[in-house]
Amino acid sequence: MSTLLRQLLFGFAVSLCLAVPGVAEPQRLSPDDLRAAAQRAFEQGHFYVAFQAALALLERDGADSQALAVLSQLERLTGQFSKARTTARLAWQHAHNDTQKYGAAMARAQVLASSGNRTMAQFWLRRAAEHAPTQGHAAVAREDFRYVRARNRLNLNFQLAVSPVSNINNGSKRSTGVFELPIFGVVEAELSGTGRALSGTEFLVGLAGRYRLRHTPGRNQTDLQLSASHRSYTLSSSAKALAPTAKGSDFSFADVQARLVHRGRTGSQETTPFQLSAALGQTWHGNAPYTRYTDLEATQTWAGQNHSFRLTAGARQDRSAATSSQDALKGRVALSWMRIVGENNRLTLSLQGQSSTSDDINLEFQETGIGAQWSFGRPILSMDLGLGLNLSKRTYDQGPIAGQDRQDVSAEIAATATLRDFEMYGFMPTVTVTARQTESDFDQYDADEFGLRLGLRSSF
């Protein structure tokens, strides 16, 4: 006997027992009891019973949110996606508490996913997680979100951040600098206002999208990634006093990029994934075209049980919008080693190298750097914490004085806290504090920078 037929006979028998005197004592159920019975019947696969219970509830009250949610799920199972979407929409409209909103959001997410609209399904699963009446319900919504995301060919990420910054223009912390001028030779001159460090506030808006072109489970994946970001600034009162003619828009920066990414495995080993990517992009500085660039990168990873090693190599060609003499070709290589320490603490050590060649002597340099990052495995005061330290040395073949090279040594520390207690719709606020200091052979290149960035991060 088929499952559907057994369910129909079971539902008929239940109805008969409740309707015929002498067969069974009539059972009086409150609306809450009937809602619970409808949901339990659906979860146990007794769809006919769930359907009859939902209809009984809706006959009593056509705005019963929980009954509408159950009915939407039943309509979805029978392929009536249009009706199921309408019913789920009504369930959400009539929801008045977290339990009802959770059920309506889950019903709407499920019918959207079943009908192929996985991106909107992810949105409704975030709503479900936000209104989950218990931690267990929230865990179900999060797990469903991950399931839908893994099967969604389209993935979108938004970036918003506000940052008070002490040096938005990468200016000098000194008031004077050393220059070599025709006739006058080497002189010390006062730096212009825009040559000095200007403080202000940075506003970052970004959007990144990924579309999966091809995917072979467990083997490889090819994606097309599109991204756009824009950084705008407002100057502080002290910066306006230092550079009266400057505007925040003079330092704005925008970047638009299209990147093709292929991921796979070296041989048949799951522990040796690699990634290849190629990108085309355009940047704007001060609202004017700045560069067009081409970027190529390859990454190979060797992963162990509690550690991994990664090698990355890349090259970038920058083409200046102003003059071809400022074109630059940059090559880079990076090594990183990660290890799980103790109770899921994560230590990462890195070594980087970069070289730039150009017809413009000011754009030719060689750079080396080392870094260390530590992420705590457990929350501290309900916060996820991460710390980082980076040191680098950049050498220019030609400094501001003929015959003398220039060396800049930089140190940067950063700390990021993710505030779990303020999670909303699966997003948690982040606070990143950075401090960077650069010391150069020539005073005009000495710089200090302090920043405080407020942003958002997805918790699942």
Tab-separated table of C-alpha atoms in Angstrom:
chain	number	residue	atom	x	y	z
A	1	MET	CA	0.000	0.000	0.000
A	2	SER	CA	1.413	3.413	-0.944
A	3	THR	CA	2.336	6.042	1.640
A	4	LEU	CA	-0.217	8.501	0.239
A	5	LEU	CA	-3.025	5.897	0.403
A	6	ARG	CA	-2.142	4.986	3.999
A	7	GLN	CA	-2.277	8.686	4.907
A	8	LEU	CA	-5.678	9.106	3.219
A	9	LEU	CA	-7.122	6.065	5.033
A	10	PHE	CA	-5.623	7.227	8.317
A	11	GLY	CA	-7.151	10.683	7.899
A	12	PHE	CA	-10.510	9.152	6.925
A	13	ALA	CA	-10.464	6.898	9.981
A	14	VAL	CA	-9.651	9.799	12.284
A	15	SER	CA	-12.469	11.868	10.786
A	16	LEU	CA	-14.885	8.933	11.128
A	17	CYS	CA	-14.001	8.334	14.741
A	18	LEU	CA	-14.541	11.975	15.563
A	19	ALA	CA	-17.814	12.163	13.640
A	20	VAL	CA	-19.682	8.895	14.431
A	21	PRO	CA	-21.190	8.464	17.932
A	22	GLY	CA	-20.165	5.318	19.703
A	23	VAL	CA	-17.037	4.785	17.663
A	24	ALA	CA	-14.916	7.053	19.807
A	25	GLU	CA	-15.394	9.832	22.270
A	26	PRO	CA	-15.340	13.220	20.514
A	27	GLN	CA	-12.129	15.049	21.266
A	28	ARG	CA	-12.315	18.747	21.950
A	29	LEU	CA	-9.202	20.607	20.805
A	30	SER	CA	-8.427	24.234	21.433
A	31	PRO	CA	-7.153	26.292	18.464
A	32	ASP	CA	-3.632	26.158	19.920
A	33	ASP	CA	-3.866	22.373	20.271
A	34	LEU	CA	-5.068	22.069	16.679
A	35	ARG	CA	-2.251	24.315	15.405
A	36	ALA	CA	0.292	22.146	17.218
A	37	ALA	CA	-1.361	19.006	15.856
A	38	ALA	CA	-1.298	20.393	12.309
A	39	GLN	CA	2.400	21.225	12.518
A	40	ARG	CA	3.227	17.884	14.136
A	41	ALA	CA	1.279	15.988	11.489
A	42	PHE	CA	3.104	17.841	8.726
A	43	GLU	CA	6.521	17.180	10.266
A	44	GLN	CA	5.678	13.467	10.670
A	45	GLY	CA	4.516	13.220	7.066
A	46	HIS	CA	0.780	12.880	7.756
A	47	PHE	CA	-0.069	15.462	5.130
A	48	TYR	CA	-3.801	14.686	4.848
A	49	VAL	CA	-4.287	15.181	8.582
A	50	ALA	CA	-2.249	18.414	8.472
A	51	PHE	CA	-4.372	19.614	5.545
A	52	GLN	CA	-7.666	18.893	7.325
A	53	ALA	CA	-6.435	20.598	10.514
A	54	ALA	CA	-5.280	23.682	8.585
A	55	LEU	CA	-8.623	23.927	6.783
A	56	ALA	CA	-10.507	23.642	10.092
A	57	LEU	CA	-8.438	26.449	11.582
A	58	LEU	CA	-8.906	28.670	8.537
A	59	GLU	CA	-12.636	28.053	8.517
A	60	ARG	CA	-12.666	29.377	12.081
A	61	ASP	CA	-10.286	32.295	11.287
A	62	GLY	CA	-9.129	33.049	7.743
A	63	ALA	CA	-6.228	35.115	9.127
A	64	ASP	CA	-4.713	32.277	11.192
A	65	SER	CA	-1.016	32.744	10.386
A	66	GLN	CA	0.169	29.326	11.545
A	67	ALA	CA	-2.557	27.516	9.613
A	68	LEU	CA	-1.684	29.531	6.504
A	69	ALA	CA	1.996	28.586	6.925
A	70	VAL	CA	1.129	24.877	7.111
A	71	LEU	CA	-1.186	25.194	4.103
A	72	SER	CA	1.563	26.943	2.114
A	73	GLN	CA	3.965	24.111	2.850
A	74	LEU	CA	1.383	21.546	1.691
A	75	GLU	CA	0.718	23.509	-1.509
A	76	ARG	CA	4.464	23.618	-2.164
A	77	LEU	CA	4.738	19.841	-1.804
A	78	THR	CA	2.032	19.372	-4.448
A	79	GLY	CA	3.809	21.726	-6.870
A	80	GLN	CA	1.347	24.610	-6.519
A	81	PHE	CA	4.113	27.165	-6.167
A	82	SER	CA	2.072	30.231	-7.124
A	83	LYS	CA	-0.654	29.412	-4.590
A	84	ALA	CA	1.965	28.517	-1.989
A	85	ARG	CA	3.704	31.893	-2.418
A	86	THR	CA	0.397	33.747	-2.030
A	87	THR	CA	-0.538	31.738	1.069
A	88	ALA	CA	2.896	32.271	2.641
A	89	ARG	CA	2.619	35.998	1.948
A	90	LEU	CA	-0.732	36.059	3.792
A	91	ALA	CA	0.807	34.075	6.661
A	92	TRP	CA	3.489	36.741	7.054
A	93	GLN	CA	0.974	39.601	6.836
A	94	HIS	CA	-1.127	38.099	9.640
A	95	ALA	CA	1.788	37.050	11.881
A	96	HIS	CA	1.776	38.811	15.254
A	97	ASN	CA	4.484	37.092	17.305
A	98	ASP	CA	7.878	35.451	16.787
A	99	THR	CA	6.451	31.936	16.513
A	100	GLN	CA	4.066	32.993	13.758
A	101	LYS	CA	6.666	35.129	11.964
A	102	TYR	CA	9.175	32.278	12.079
A	103	GLY	CA	6.710	29.804	10.571
A	104	ALA	CA	5.590	32.243	7.879
A	105	ALA	CA	9.164	33.193	6.952
A	106	MET	CA	10.219	29.533	6.740
A	107	ALA	CA	7.208	28.700	4.560
A	108	ARG	CA	7.947	31.596	2.246
A	109	ALA	CA	11.654	30.703	2.027
A	110	GLN	CA	10.877	27.079	1.216
A	111	VAL	CA	8.476	27.840	-1.631
A	112	LEU	CA	10.881	30.435	-3.063
A	113	ALA	CA	13.742	27.935	-2.986
A	114	SER	CA	11.593	25.188	-4.528
A	115	SER	CA	10.518	27.504	-7.359
A	116	GLY	CA	14.143	28.470	-8.123
A	117	ASN	CA	14.371	31.897	-6.459
A	118	ARG	CA	17.130	30.984	-4.023
A	119	THR	CA	18.417	34.540	-3.523
A	120	MET	CA	15.096	35.757	-2.088
A	121	ALA	CA	14.831	32.483	-0.165
A	122	GLN	CA	18.069	33.409	1.620
A	123	PHE	CA	16.549	36.781	2.540
A	124	TRP	CA	13.517	35.101	4.130
A	125	LEU	CA	15.684	32.578	5.958
A	126	ARG	CA	17.503	35.524	7.557
A	127	ARG	CA	14.096	36.811	8.647
A	128	ALA	CA	13.235	33.399	10.038
A	129	ALA	CA	16.471	33.310	12.040
A	130	GLU	CA	15.761	36.813	13.367
A	131	HIS	CA	12.308	35.819	14.669
A	132	ALA	CA	13.171	32.263	15.774
A	133	PRO	CA	11.380	31.574	19.101
A	134	THR	CA	14.186	29.285	20.333
A	135	GLN	CA	17.848	28.637	19.620
A	136	GLY	CA	16.860	25.328	18.056
A	137	HIS	CA	14.571	27.057	15.581
A	138	ALA	CA	17.342	29.554	14.771
A	139	ALA	CA	19.765	26.679	14.116
A	140	VAL	CA	17.313	25.147	11.628
A	141	ALA	CA	16.968	28.452	9.755
A	142	ARG	CA	20.750	28.910	9.623
A	143	GLU	CA	21.306	25.372	8.376
A	144	ASP	CA	18.654	25.846	5.681
A	145	PHE	CA	20.345	29.127	4.699
A	146	ARG	CA	23.684	27.357	4.203
A	147	TYR	CA	21.962	24.613	2.201
A	148	VAL	CA	20.252	27.108	-0.114
A	149	ARG	CA	23.383	29.254	-0.483
A	150	ALA	CA	25.463	26.242	-1.510
A	151	ARG	CA	22.981	25.526	-4.315
A	152	ASN	CA	22.467	29.121	-5.395
A	153	ARG	CA	24.380	30.046	-8.550
A	154	LEU	CA	24.069	33.729	-7.591
A	155	ASN	CA	25.526	35.144	-4.389
A	156	LEU	CA	25.480	38.808	-3.352
A	157	ASN	CA	27.448	40.534	-0.595
A	158	PHE	CA	27.039	44.107	0.552
A	159	GLN	CA	29.671	46.133	2.377
A	160	LEU	CA	29.014	49.196	4.495
A	161	ALA	CA	31.557	50.873	6.761
A	162	VAL	CA	32.129	54.212	8.458
A	163	SER	CA	35.654	55.069	9.596
A	164	PRO	CA	37.122	58.088	11.364
A	165	VAL	CA	40.617	58.297	9.807
A	166	SER	CA	43.581	60.454	10.794
A	167	ASN	CA	45.209	60.438	7.346
A	168	ILE	CA	42.785	60.135	4.438
A	169	ASN	CA	45.273	61.364	1.820
A	170	ASN	CA	48.386	59.415	2.901
A	171	GLY	CA	50.029	62.750	3.703
A	172	SER	CA	53.130	63.510	5.752
A	173	LYS	CA	53.168	64.021	9.485
A	174	ARG	CA	55.966	66.568	8.956
A	175	SER	CA	55.501	70.208	7.988
A	176	THR	CA	58.621	70.411	5.783
A	177	GLY	CA	60.452	68.189	3.331
A	178	VAL	CA	63.710	67.938	1.418
A	179	PHE	CA	63.673	68.517	-2.364
A	180	GLU	CA	66.210	68.909	-5.162
A	181	LEU	CA	65.394	71.868	-7.426
A	182	PRO	CA	67.124	73.135	-10.581
A	183	ILE	CA	69.610	75.970	-9.858
A	184	PHE	CA	68.813	75.952	-6.114
A	185	GLY	CA	69.971	72.387	-5.522
A	186	VAL	CA	68.832	70.596	-2.353
A	187	VAL	CA	66.481	72.720	-0.285
A	188	GLU	CA	64.136	72.281	2.638
A	189	ALA	CA	60.654	73.564	1.843
A	190	GLU	CA	57.336	73.720	3.601
A	191	LEU	CA	54.783	71.139	2.477
A	192	SER	CA	51.473	72.261	0.989
A	193	GLY	CA	48.243	71.612	2.875
A	194	THR	CA	47.328	68.558	0.791
A	195	GLY	CA	50.855	67.232	1.290
A	196	ARG	CA	50.187	67.061	5.027
A	197	ALA	CA	48.120	64.385	6.753
A	198	LEU	CA	44.452	65.381	6.655
A	199	SER	CA	41.959	63.822	9.033
A	200	GLY	CA	38.309	63.096	8.328
A	201	THR	CA	35.689	60.379	7.998
A	202	GLU	CA	35.618	57.639	5.377
A	203	PHE	CA	32.360	56.167	4.064
A	204	LEU	CA	32.671	52.851	2.247
A	205	VAL	CA	29.905	51.295	0.148
A	206	GLY	CA	30.516	48.084	-1.756
A	207	LEU	CA	28.649	45.381	-3.643
A	208	ALA	CA	30.087	42.052	-4.776
A	209	GLY	CA	28.296	39.379	-6.780
A	210	ARG	CA	29.286	35.859	-7.710
A	211	TYR	CA	27.618	33.800	-10.451
A	212	ARG	CA	28.547	30.125	-10.680
A	213	LEU	CA	29.239	29.226	-14.286
A	214	ARG	CA	30.147	25.594	-13.746
A	215	HIS	CA	30.355	23.269	-10.789
A	216	THR	CA	31.399	19.652	-10.419
A	217	PRO	CA	30.748	18.558	-6.804
A	218	GLY	CA	33.944	17.670	-5.032
A	219	ARG	CA	36.098	18.550	-8.035
A	220	ASN	CA	36.043	22.092	-9.433
A	221	GLN	CA	34.056	25.286	-9.769
A	222	THR	CA	34.199	28.284	-12.113
A	223	ASP	CA	32.706	31.623	-11.069
A	224	LEU	CA	32.228	35.050	-12.579
A	225	GLN	CA	32.669	37.713	-9.904
A	226	LEU	CA	31.623	41.347	-10.270
A	227	SER	CA	32.396	43.969	-7.640
A	228	ALA	CA	32.133	47.706	-7.156
A	229	SER	CA	33.214	49.859	-4.225
A	230	HIS	CA	33.312	53.562	-3.481
A	231	ARG	CA	35.130	55.413	-0.717
A	232	SER	CA	34.079	58.983	-0.011
A	233	TYR	CA	35.379	61.384	2.625
A	234	THR	CA	34.464	64.396	4.673
A	235	LEU	CA	37.241	66.603	6.051
A	236	SER	CA	37.549	67.490	9.721
A	237	SER	CA	37.659	71.138	10.819
A	238	SER	CA	41.412	70.870	11.453
A	239	ALA	CA	41.961	69.455	7.946
A	240	LYS	CA	39.926	72.297	6.424
A	241	ALA	CA	42.078	74.800	8.303
A	242	LEU	CA	45.243	73.086	7.053
A	243	ALA	CA	44.053	72.833	3.431
A	244	PRO	CA	41.289	75.451	2.896
A	245	THR	CA	40.848	74.726	-0.812
A	246	ALA	CA	40.646	70.934	-0.453
A	247	LYS	CA	37.387	68.980	-0.499
A	248	GLY	CA	36.610	65.457	0.668
A	249	SER	CA	35.715	64.501	-2.904
A	250	ASP	CA	39.309	65.256	-3.973
A	251	PHE	CA	40.348	62.004	-2.259
A	252	SER	CA	37.410	59.756	-3.165
A	253	PHE	CA	38.301	56.397	-4.676
A	254	ALA	CA	36.172	53.953	-6.659
A	255	ASP	CA	36.929	50.531	-8.118
A	256	VAL	CA	34.895	48.358	-10.510
A	257	GLN	CA	36.127	44.863	-11.316
A	258	ALA	CA	35.169	41.732	-13.232
A	259	ARG	CA	37.041	38.565	-12.242
A	260	LEU	CA	36.912	34.991	-13.552
A	261	VAL	CA	37.819	32.449	-10.856
A	262	HIS	CA	38.439	28.718	-11.224
A	263	ARG	CA	38.874	26.430	-8.214
A	264	GLY	CA	39.966	22.837	-8.334
A	265	ARG	CA	42.179	20.197	-6.772
A	266	THR	CA	45.716	19.206	-7.584
A	267	GLY	CA	45.451	15.569	-8.644
A	268	SER	CA	42.849	13.675	-6.642
A	269	GLN	CA	43.756	15.136	-3.261
A	270	GLU	CA	41.069	17.115	-1.421
A	271	THR	CA	43.830	18.547	0.773
A	272	THR	CA	45.534	20.332	-2.139
A	273	PRO	CA	43.053	22.836	-3.585
A	274	PHE	CA	44.185	25.506	-6.049
A	275	GLN	CA	42.655	28.688	-7.453
A	276	LEU	CA	43.302	30.599	-10.669
A	277	SER	CA	41.857	34.027	-11.416
A	278	ALA	CA	41.999	36.777	-14.020
A	279	ALA	CA	40.508	40.251	-13.581
A	280	LEU	CA	39.866	43.456	-15.505
A	281	GLY	CA	39.178	46.651	-13.591
A	282	GLN	CA	38.870	50.409	-13.608
A	283	THR	CA	39.593	52.882	-10.798
A	284	TRP	CA	38.669	56.517	-10.233
A	285	HIS	CA	40.403	59.001	-7.931
A	286	GLY	CA	38.851	62.329	-7.073
A	287	ASN	CA	35.892	61.368	-9.300
A	288	ALA	CA	38.206	61.271	-12.343
A	289	PRO	CA	39.443	58.157	-14.215
A	290	TYR	CA	42.673	56.968	-12.607
A	291	THR	CA	43.816	53.568	-13.898
A	292	ARG	CA	42.712	50.572	-15.879
A	293	TYR	CA	44.252	47.315	-14.762
A	294	THR	CA	44.642	43.645	-15.537
A	295	ASP	CA	45.338	41.223	-12.700
A	296	LEU	CA	46.351	37.543	-12.762
A	297	GLU	CA	46.731	35.353	-9.688
A	298	ALA	CA	47.348	31.701	-8.798
A	299	THR	CA	47.067	30.121	-5.342
A	300	GLN	CA	48.013	26.620	-4.212
A	301	THR	CA	47.098	25.316	-0.758
A	302	TRP	CA	48.339	22.271	1.133
A	303	ALA	CA	46.015	21.475	4.054
A	304	GLY	CA	46.562	19.184	7.023
A	305	GLN	CA	44.352	18.220	9.926
A	306	ASN	CA	45.110	21.320	11.985
A	307	HIS	CA	47.376	23.366	9.739
A	308	SER	CA	47.725	24.624	6.164
A	309	PHE	CA	50.334	26.173	3.905
A	310	ARG	CA	49.491	28.536	1.042
A	311	LEU	CA	51.519	29.930	-1.859
A	312	THR	CA	50.163	32.819	-3.940
A	313	ALA	CA	51.731	34.504	-6.955
A	314	GLY	CA	50.285	37.287	-9.074
A	315	ALA	CA	50.950	40.092	-11.526
A	316	ARG	CA	49.136	43.357	-12.214
A	317	GLN	CA	49.411	45.812	-15.081
A	318	ASP	CA	48.247	49.362	-14.277
A	319	ARG	CA	47.564	51.714	-17.188
A	320	SER	CA	47.359	55.340	-16.127
A	321	ALA	CA	44.508	57.497	-17.429
A	322	ALA	CA	46.806	60.541	-17.341
A	323	THR	CA	49.914	59.449	-19.238
A	324	SER	CA	51.490	56.189	-20.368
A	325	SER	CA	54.736	57.128	-18.598
A	326	GLN	CA	52.950	56.359	-15.329
A	327	ASP	CA	52.002	52.826	-16.340
A	328	ALA	CA	53.336	50.213	-13.936
A	329	LEU	CA	53.812	46.449	-13.909
A	330	LYS	CA	53.742	44.826	-10.478
A	331	GLY	CA	54.621	41.285	-9.506
A	332	ARG	CA	53.881	39.766	-6.100
A	333	VAL	CA	54.353	36.548	-4.174
A	334	ALA	CA	53.101	35.540	-0.723
A	335	LEU	CA	53.575	32.568	1.590
A	336	SER	CA	51.338	31.900	4.576
A	337	TRP	CA	51.192	29.211	7.229
A	338	MET	CA	48.172	28.651	9.462
A	339	ARG	CA	47.880	26.442	12.515
A	340	ILE	CA	45.082	25.680	14.977
A	341	VAL	CA	46.427	26.257	18.477
A	342	GLY	CA	44.741	25.077	21.671
A	343	GLU	CA	40.945	25.381	21.698
A	344	ASN	CA	40.453	26.453	18.064
A	345	ASN	CA	42.678	29.534	18.270
A	346	ARG	CA	44.098	30.314	14.857
A	347	LEU	CA	47.668	31.529	14.239
A	348	THR	CA	48.697	32.714	10.758
A	349	LEU	CA	52.225	33.744	9.761
A	350	SER	CA	52.920	35.293	6.370
A	351	LEU	CA	55.752	36.510	4.168
A	352	GLN	CA	55.161	38.803	1.161
A	353	GLY	CA	57.233	40.285	-1.634
A	354	GLN	CA	56.352	42.807	-4.337
A	355	SER	CA	58.181	44.546	-7.169
A	356	SER	CA	57.029	47.410	-9.396
A	357	THR	CA	58.584	48.615	-12.654
A	358	SER	CA	57.620	51.778	-14.528
A	359	ASP	CA	58.953	54.575	-16.725
A	360	ASP	CA	58.130	56.868	-13.800
A	361	ILE	CA	61.004	56.509	-11.330
A	362	ASN	CA	58.636	57.318	-8.444
A	363	LEU	CA	56.633	54.170	-9.201
A	364	GLU	CA	59.590	51.774	-9.222
A	365	PHE	CA	60.148	49.948	-5.948
A	366	GLN	CA	60.765	46.622	-4.238
A	367	GLU	CA	58.914	45.648	-1.069
A	368	THR	CA	59.121	42.837	1.461
A	369	GLY	CA	56.915	42.234	4.463
A	370	ILE	CA	56.072	39.827	7.265
A	371	GLY	CA	52.839	39.437	9.174
A	372	ALA	CA	51.229	37.587	12.066
A	373	GLN	CA	47.527	37.201	12.852
A	374	TRP	CA	45.831	35.616	15.847
A	375	SER	CA	42.120	34.776	16.055
A	376	PHE	CA	40.670	33.655	19.367
A	377	GLY	CA	38.690	30.420	19.133
A	378	ARG	CA	36.210	31.412	21.837
A	379	PRO	CA	34.291	34.663	22.304
A	380	ILE	CA	35.711	37.061	24.859
A	381	LEU	CA	33.019	39.134	26.592
A	382	SER	CA	30.602	37.993	23.837
A	383	MET	CA	32.986	39.270	21.154
A	384	ASP	CA	34.988	37.438	18.493
A	385	LEU	CA	38.477	38.953	18.595
A	386	GLY	CA	41.288	38.977	16.064
A	387	LEU	CA	44.703	40.669	16.235
A	388	GLY	CA	47.221	41.387	13.499
A	389	LEU	CA	50.722	42.786	13.096
A	390	ASN	CA	52.439	43.590	9.781
A	391	LEU	CA	55.931	44.950	9.092
A	392	SER	CA	57.182	45.996	5.664
A	393	LYS	CA	60.116	47.697	3.968
A	394	ARG	CA	59.844	49.436	0.611
A	395	THR	CA	62.914	50.572	-1.348
A	396	TYR	CA	62.805	53.078	-4.219
A	397	ASP	CA	65.845	53.168	-6.507
A	398	GLN	CA	65.578	56.933	-6.679
A	399	GLY	CA	64.599	59.304	-3.893
A	400	PRO	CA	63.952	63.065	-4.041
A	401	ILE	CA	67.731	63.696	-4.222
A	402	ALA	CA	69.654	62.436	-7.269
A	403	GLY	CA	71.934	59.497	-6.563
A	404	GLN	CA	70.196	58.540	-3.318
A	405	ASP	CA	67.664	55.785	-2.932
A	406	ARG	CA	64.725	55.967	-0.545
A	407	GLN	CA	63.630	53.440	2.048
A	408	ASP	CA	60.285	53.448	3.842
A	409	VAL	CA	59.719	51.150	6.841
A	410	SER	CA	56.130	50.642	7.960
A	411	ALA	CA	54.499	48.927	10.933
A	412	GLU	CA	50.787	48.293	11.287
A	413	ILE	CA	48.734	46.777	14.074
A	414	ALA	CA	45.031	45.970	13.872
A	415	ALA	CA	42.372	44.565	16.182
A	416	THR	CA	38.893	43.501	15.086
A	417	ALA	CA	35.987	42.760	17.423
A	418	THR	CA	32.722	41.206	16.223
A	419	LEU	CA	29.842	42.080	18.561
A	420	ARG	CA	27.709	38.944	18.819
A	421	ASP	CA	25.167	40.445	21.249
A	422	PHE	CA	24.003	42.937	18.618
A	423	GLU	CA	23.230	40.458	15.837
A	424	MET	CA	20.284	41.344	13.614
A	425	TYR	CA	19.033	39.347	10.615
A	426	GLY	CA	22.214	37.308	10.686
A	427	PHE	CA	24.512	40.341	10.573
A	428	MET	CA	26.812	41.370	13.399
A	429	PRO	CA	28.517	44.767	13.787
A	430	THR	CA	32.304	44.821	13.683
A	431	VAL	CA	34.749	47.328	15.102
A	432	THR	CA	38.281	47.448	13.652
A	433	VAL	CA	41.006	49.626	15.120
A	434	THR	CA	44.156	50.148	13.027
A	435	ALA	CA	47.346	52.082	13.643
A	436	ARG	CA	50.090	52.461	11.025
A	437	GLN	CA	53.405	54.281	11.146
A	438	THR	CA	55.836	54.867	8.271
A	439	GLU	CA	59.394	56.137	8.774
A	440	SER	CA	61.411	57.181	5.709
A	441	ASP	CA	64.904	58.374	4.880
A	442	PHE	CA	63.224	61.642	3.886
A	443	ASP	CA	60.967	63.411	6.372
A	444	GLN	CA	58.215	64.286	3.899
A	445	TYR	CA	57.361	60.585	3.583
A	446	ASP	CA	56.983	59.992	7.330
A	447	ALA	CA	53.341	59.255	8.071
A	448	ASP	CA	51.085	58.178	10.917
A	449	GLU	CA	47.596	56.820	10.455
A	450	PHE	CA	44.956	55.825	12.971
A	451	GLY	CA	41.553	54.495	11.975
A	452	LEU	CA	38.383	53.169	13.593
A	453	ARG	CA	36.109	51.244	11.222
A	454	LEU	CA	32.514	50.268	11.942
A	455	GLY	CA	31.155	47.574	9.655
A	456	LEU	CA	28.932	44.489	9.366
A	457	ARG	CA	29.692	40.775	9.045
A	458	SER	CA	27.389	37.855	8.327
A	459	SER	CA	27.162	35.302	11.116
A	460	PHE	CA	26.236	32.467	8.748
